[in-house]
CSV table of C-alpha atoms in Angstrom, one decimal:
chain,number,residue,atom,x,y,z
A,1,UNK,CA,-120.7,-44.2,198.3
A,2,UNK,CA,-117.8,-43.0,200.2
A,3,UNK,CA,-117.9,-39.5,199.4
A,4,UNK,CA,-121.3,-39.2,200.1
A,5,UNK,CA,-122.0,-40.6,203.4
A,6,UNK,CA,-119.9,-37.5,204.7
A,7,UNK,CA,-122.0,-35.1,202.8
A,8,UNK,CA,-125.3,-36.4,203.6
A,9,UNK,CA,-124.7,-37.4,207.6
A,10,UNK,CA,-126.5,-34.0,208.3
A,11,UNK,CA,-129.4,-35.4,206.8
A,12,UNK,CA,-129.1,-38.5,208.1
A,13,UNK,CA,-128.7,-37.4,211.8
A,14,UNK,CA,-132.0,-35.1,211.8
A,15,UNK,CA,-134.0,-38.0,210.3
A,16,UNK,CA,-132.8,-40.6,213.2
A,17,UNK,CA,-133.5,-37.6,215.7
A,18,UNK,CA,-136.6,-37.1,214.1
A,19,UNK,CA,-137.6,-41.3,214.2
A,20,UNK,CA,-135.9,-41.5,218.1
A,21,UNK,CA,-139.1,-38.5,219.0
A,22,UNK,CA,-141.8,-40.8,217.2
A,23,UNK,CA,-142.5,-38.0,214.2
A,24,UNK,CA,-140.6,-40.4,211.6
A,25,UNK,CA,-142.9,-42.0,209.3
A,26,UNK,CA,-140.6,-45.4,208.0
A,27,UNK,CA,-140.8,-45.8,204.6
A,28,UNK,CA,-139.3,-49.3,203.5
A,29,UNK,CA,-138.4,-49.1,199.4
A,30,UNK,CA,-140.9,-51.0,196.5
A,31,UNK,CA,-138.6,-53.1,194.8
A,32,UNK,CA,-139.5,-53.8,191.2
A,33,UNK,CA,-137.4,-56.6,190.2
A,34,UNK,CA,-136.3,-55.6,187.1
A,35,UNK,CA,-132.7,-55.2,185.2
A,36,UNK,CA,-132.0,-51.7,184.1
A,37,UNK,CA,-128.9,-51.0,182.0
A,38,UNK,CA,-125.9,-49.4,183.2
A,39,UNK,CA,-123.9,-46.4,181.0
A,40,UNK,CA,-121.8,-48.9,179.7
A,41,UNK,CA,-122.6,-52.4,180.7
A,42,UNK,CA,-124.2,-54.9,180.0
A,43,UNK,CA,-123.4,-55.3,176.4
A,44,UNK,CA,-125.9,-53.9,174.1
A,45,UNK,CA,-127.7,-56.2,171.4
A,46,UNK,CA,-126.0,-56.6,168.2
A,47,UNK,CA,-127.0,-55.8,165.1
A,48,UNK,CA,-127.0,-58.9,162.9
A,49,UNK,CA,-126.9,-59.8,159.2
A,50,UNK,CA,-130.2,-61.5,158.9
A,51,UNK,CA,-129.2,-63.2,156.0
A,52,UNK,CA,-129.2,-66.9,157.0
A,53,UNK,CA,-126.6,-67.9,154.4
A,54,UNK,CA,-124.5,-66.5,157.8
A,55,UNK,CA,-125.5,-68.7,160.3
A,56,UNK,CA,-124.1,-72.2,161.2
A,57,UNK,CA,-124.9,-75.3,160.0
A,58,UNK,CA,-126.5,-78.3,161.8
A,59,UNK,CA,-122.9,-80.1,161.4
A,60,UNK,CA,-120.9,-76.7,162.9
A,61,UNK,CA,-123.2,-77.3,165.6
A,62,UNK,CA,-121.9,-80.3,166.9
A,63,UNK,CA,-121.5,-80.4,171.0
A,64,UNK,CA,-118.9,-82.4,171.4
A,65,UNK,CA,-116.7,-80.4,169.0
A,66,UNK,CA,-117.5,-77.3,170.6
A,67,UNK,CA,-117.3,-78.0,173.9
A,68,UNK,CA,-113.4,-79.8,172.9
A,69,UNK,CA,-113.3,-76.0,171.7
A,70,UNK,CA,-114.0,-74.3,174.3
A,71,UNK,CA,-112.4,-76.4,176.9
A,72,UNK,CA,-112.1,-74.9,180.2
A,73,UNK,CA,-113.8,-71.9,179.6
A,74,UNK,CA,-117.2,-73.6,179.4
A,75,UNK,CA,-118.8,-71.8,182.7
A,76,UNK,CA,-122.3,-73.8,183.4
A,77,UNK,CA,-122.8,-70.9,185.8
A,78,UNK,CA,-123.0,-68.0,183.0
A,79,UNK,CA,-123.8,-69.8,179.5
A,80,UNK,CA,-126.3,-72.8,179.0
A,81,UNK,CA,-126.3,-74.8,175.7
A,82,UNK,CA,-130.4,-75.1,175.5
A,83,UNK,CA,-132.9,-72.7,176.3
A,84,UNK,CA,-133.4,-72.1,180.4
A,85,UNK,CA,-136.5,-72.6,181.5
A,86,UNK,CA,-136.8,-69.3,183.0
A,87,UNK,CA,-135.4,-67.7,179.9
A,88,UNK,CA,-138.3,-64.8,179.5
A,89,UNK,CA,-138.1,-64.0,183.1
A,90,UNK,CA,-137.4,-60.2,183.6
A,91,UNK,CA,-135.0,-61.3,185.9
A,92,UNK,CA,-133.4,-64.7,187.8
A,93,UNK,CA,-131.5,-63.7,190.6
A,94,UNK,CA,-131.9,-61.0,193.2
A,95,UNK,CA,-130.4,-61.1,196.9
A,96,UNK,CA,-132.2,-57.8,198.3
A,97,UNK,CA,-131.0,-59.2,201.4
A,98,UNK,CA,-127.1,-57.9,202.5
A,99,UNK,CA,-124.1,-60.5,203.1
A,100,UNK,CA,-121.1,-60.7,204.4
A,101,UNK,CA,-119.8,-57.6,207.1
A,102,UNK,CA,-120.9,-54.4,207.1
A,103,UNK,CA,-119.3,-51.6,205.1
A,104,UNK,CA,-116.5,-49.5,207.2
A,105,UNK,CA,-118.1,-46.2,206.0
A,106,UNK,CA,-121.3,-47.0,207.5
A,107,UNK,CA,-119.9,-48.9,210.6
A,108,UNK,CA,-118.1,-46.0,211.5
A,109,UNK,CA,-120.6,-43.4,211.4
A,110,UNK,CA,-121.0,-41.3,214.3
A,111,UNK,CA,-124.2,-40.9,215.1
A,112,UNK,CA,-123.8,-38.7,218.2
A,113,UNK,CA,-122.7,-35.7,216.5
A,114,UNK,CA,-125.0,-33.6,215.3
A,115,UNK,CA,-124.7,-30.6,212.4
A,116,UNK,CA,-125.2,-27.6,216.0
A,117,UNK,CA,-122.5,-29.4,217.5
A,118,UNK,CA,-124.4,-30.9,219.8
A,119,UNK,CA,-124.1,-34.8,220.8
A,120,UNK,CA,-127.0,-36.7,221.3
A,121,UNK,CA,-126.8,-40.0,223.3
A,122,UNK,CA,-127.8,-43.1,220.9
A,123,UNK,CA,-128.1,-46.2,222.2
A,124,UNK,CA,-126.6,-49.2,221.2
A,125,UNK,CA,-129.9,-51.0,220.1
A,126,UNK,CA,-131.3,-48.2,217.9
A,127,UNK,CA,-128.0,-46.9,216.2
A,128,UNK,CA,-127.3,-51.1,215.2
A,129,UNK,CA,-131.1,-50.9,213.7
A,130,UNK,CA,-130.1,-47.3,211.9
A,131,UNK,CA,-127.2,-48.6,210.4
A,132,UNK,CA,-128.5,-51.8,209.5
A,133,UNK,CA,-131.2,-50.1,207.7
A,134,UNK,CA,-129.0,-47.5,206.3
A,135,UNK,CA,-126.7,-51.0,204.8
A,136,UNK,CA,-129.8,-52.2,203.1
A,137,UNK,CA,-131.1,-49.1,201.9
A,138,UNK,CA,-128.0,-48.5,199.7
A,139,UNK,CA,-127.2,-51.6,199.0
A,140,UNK,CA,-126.5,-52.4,195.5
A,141,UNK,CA,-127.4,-55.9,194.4
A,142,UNK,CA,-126.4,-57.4,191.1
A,143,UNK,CA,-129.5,-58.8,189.2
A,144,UNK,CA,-128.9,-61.5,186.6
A,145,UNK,CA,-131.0,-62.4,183.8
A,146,UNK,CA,-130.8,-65.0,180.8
A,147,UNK,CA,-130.2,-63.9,177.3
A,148,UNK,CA,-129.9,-65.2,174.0
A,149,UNK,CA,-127.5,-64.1,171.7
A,150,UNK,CA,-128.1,-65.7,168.7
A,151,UNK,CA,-127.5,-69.1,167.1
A,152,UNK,CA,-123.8,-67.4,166.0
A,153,UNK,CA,-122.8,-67.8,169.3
A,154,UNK,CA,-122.1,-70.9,171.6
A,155,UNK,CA,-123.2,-71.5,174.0
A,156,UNK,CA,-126.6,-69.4,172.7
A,157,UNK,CA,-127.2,-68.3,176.1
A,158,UNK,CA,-125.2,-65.8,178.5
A,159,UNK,CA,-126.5,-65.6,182.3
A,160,UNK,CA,-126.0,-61.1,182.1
A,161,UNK,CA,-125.8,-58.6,184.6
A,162,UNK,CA,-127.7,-55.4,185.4
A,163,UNK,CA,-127.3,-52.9,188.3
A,164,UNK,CA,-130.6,-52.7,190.0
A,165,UNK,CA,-131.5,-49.1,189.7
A,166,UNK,CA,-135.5,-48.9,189.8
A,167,UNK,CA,-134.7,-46.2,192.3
A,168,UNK,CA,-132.1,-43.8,194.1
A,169,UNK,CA,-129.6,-45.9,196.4
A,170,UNK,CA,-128.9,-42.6,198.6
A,171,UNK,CA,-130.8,-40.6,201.3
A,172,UNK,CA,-131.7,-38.2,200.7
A,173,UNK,CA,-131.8,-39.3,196.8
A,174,UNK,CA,-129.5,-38.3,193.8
A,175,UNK,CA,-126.8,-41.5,193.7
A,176,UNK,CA,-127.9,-44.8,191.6
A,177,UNK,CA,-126.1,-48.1,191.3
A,178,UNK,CA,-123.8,-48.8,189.6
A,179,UNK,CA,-121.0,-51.0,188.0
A,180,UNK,CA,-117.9,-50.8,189.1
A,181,UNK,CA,-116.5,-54.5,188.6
A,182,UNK,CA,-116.8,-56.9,186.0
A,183,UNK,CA,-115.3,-60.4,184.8
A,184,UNK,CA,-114.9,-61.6,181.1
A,185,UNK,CA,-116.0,-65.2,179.7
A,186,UNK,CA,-115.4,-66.3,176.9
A,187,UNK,CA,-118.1,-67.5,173.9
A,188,UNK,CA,-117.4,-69.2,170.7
A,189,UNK,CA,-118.6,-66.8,168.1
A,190,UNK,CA,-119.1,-67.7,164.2
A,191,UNK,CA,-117.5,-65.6,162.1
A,192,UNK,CA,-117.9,-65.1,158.1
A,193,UNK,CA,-115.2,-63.3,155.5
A,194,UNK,CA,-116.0,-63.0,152.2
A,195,UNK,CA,-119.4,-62.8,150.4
A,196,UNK,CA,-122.1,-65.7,149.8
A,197,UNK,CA,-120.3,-69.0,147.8
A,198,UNK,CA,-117.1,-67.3,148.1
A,199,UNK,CA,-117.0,-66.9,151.7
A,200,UNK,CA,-115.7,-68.7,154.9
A,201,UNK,CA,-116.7,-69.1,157.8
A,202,UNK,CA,-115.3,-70.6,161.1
A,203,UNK,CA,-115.6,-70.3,165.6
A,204,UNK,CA,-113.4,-68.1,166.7
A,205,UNK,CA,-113.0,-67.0,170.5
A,206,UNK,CA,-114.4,-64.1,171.9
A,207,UNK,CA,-114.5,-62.5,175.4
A,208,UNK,CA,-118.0,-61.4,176.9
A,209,UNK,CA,-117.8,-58.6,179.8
A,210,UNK,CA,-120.5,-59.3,182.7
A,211,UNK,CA,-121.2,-57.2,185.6
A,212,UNK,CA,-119.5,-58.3,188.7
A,213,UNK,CA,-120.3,-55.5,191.2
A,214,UNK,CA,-122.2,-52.4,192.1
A,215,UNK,CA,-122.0,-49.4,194.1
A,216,UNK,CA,-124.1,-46.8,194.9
A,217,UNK,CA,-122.4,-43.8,193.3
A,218,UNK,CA,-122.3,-40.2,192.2
């Protein structure tokens, strides 16, 4: 978002002008809450034998075992052994309201240049309400939803990451959210060699990639 804020100030500076002589009509975002995926992240579905001579069976799904497996890697936060309740949800989790302090690229615009080279007196109350609304508006929150992976995985269930991107995070429009951190946790995943009677099978470790962060971007 960086980059752009310097481009797009211009733009930005007429349409405060504009609101500070009462011919701006405010219009606050619809926010349909749900996940859209990123170029790259979240992991795409995978395409599975359906054969179940492949899947575990009831006694390589003991708990105990696999959570002595596991061991510290067990994140309650990101993976659930049963079914959440709010598994078919479109989404679980979206803070469309900002934290923490504001971004230095927005704090520091200067709002009393204009692209004539004129300066325009802004006062202190309406240029904190700009950039406050400016923060929201290209905010980037990370919405998280339950998925289920499959009974060769354990835990079954992942807590995944989108980028919300129902619509443009810049003004004027053109930049969308998205990832630009992510963590890894790691899933117990069942894995066969060999064919039918001949084969074996065993839980090996694997790491999952979740979306930790988004930005608006070019």
């Amino acid at each position: 978002m960086g980059c752009s804020l310097q481009m797009l100030l211009p733009l930005l500076l007429l349409t405060l002008l504009s609101a500070h002589l009462g011919s701006c009509q405010h219009y606050l975002p619809h926010y349909r809450l749900r996940p859209s995926p990123s170029d790259h992240l979240p992991v795409p579905g995978l395409h599975e034998d359906p054969d179940p001579e492949y899947d575990p069976r009831e006694q390589d799904l003991v708990e105990r075992t696999l959570r002595k497996k596991l061991g510290s890697n067990f994140d309650p936060n990101f993976m659930s052994i049963s079914a959440p309740a709010h598994l078919n949800l479109s989404h679980t989790q979206l803070e469309l309201r900002v934290q923490g302090p504001m971004p230095n690229e927005i704090k520091k615009l200067d709002l009393s240049e204009t692209p004539y080279g004129k300066r325009v007196k802004v006062g202190n109350k309406p240029r904190r309400k700009f950039l406050q609304w400016l923060w929201t508006y290209t905010h980037c929150p990370v919405v998280y939803a339950w998925k289920d992976l499959g009974v060769r995985f354990w835990p079954r269930y992942i807590k995944e990451a989108n980028c919300f991107s129902e619509r443009s995070c810049s003004f004027p429009e053109g930049m969308f959210c998205k990832p630009v951190k992510s963590i890894t946790k790691t899933f117990l995943r069942w894995y066969c060699q060999g064919f039918l009677r001949q084969k074996y099978c065993t839980w090996i470790p694997v790491q999952y990639p979740i979306i930790s962060e988004c930005k608006c971007s070019c």
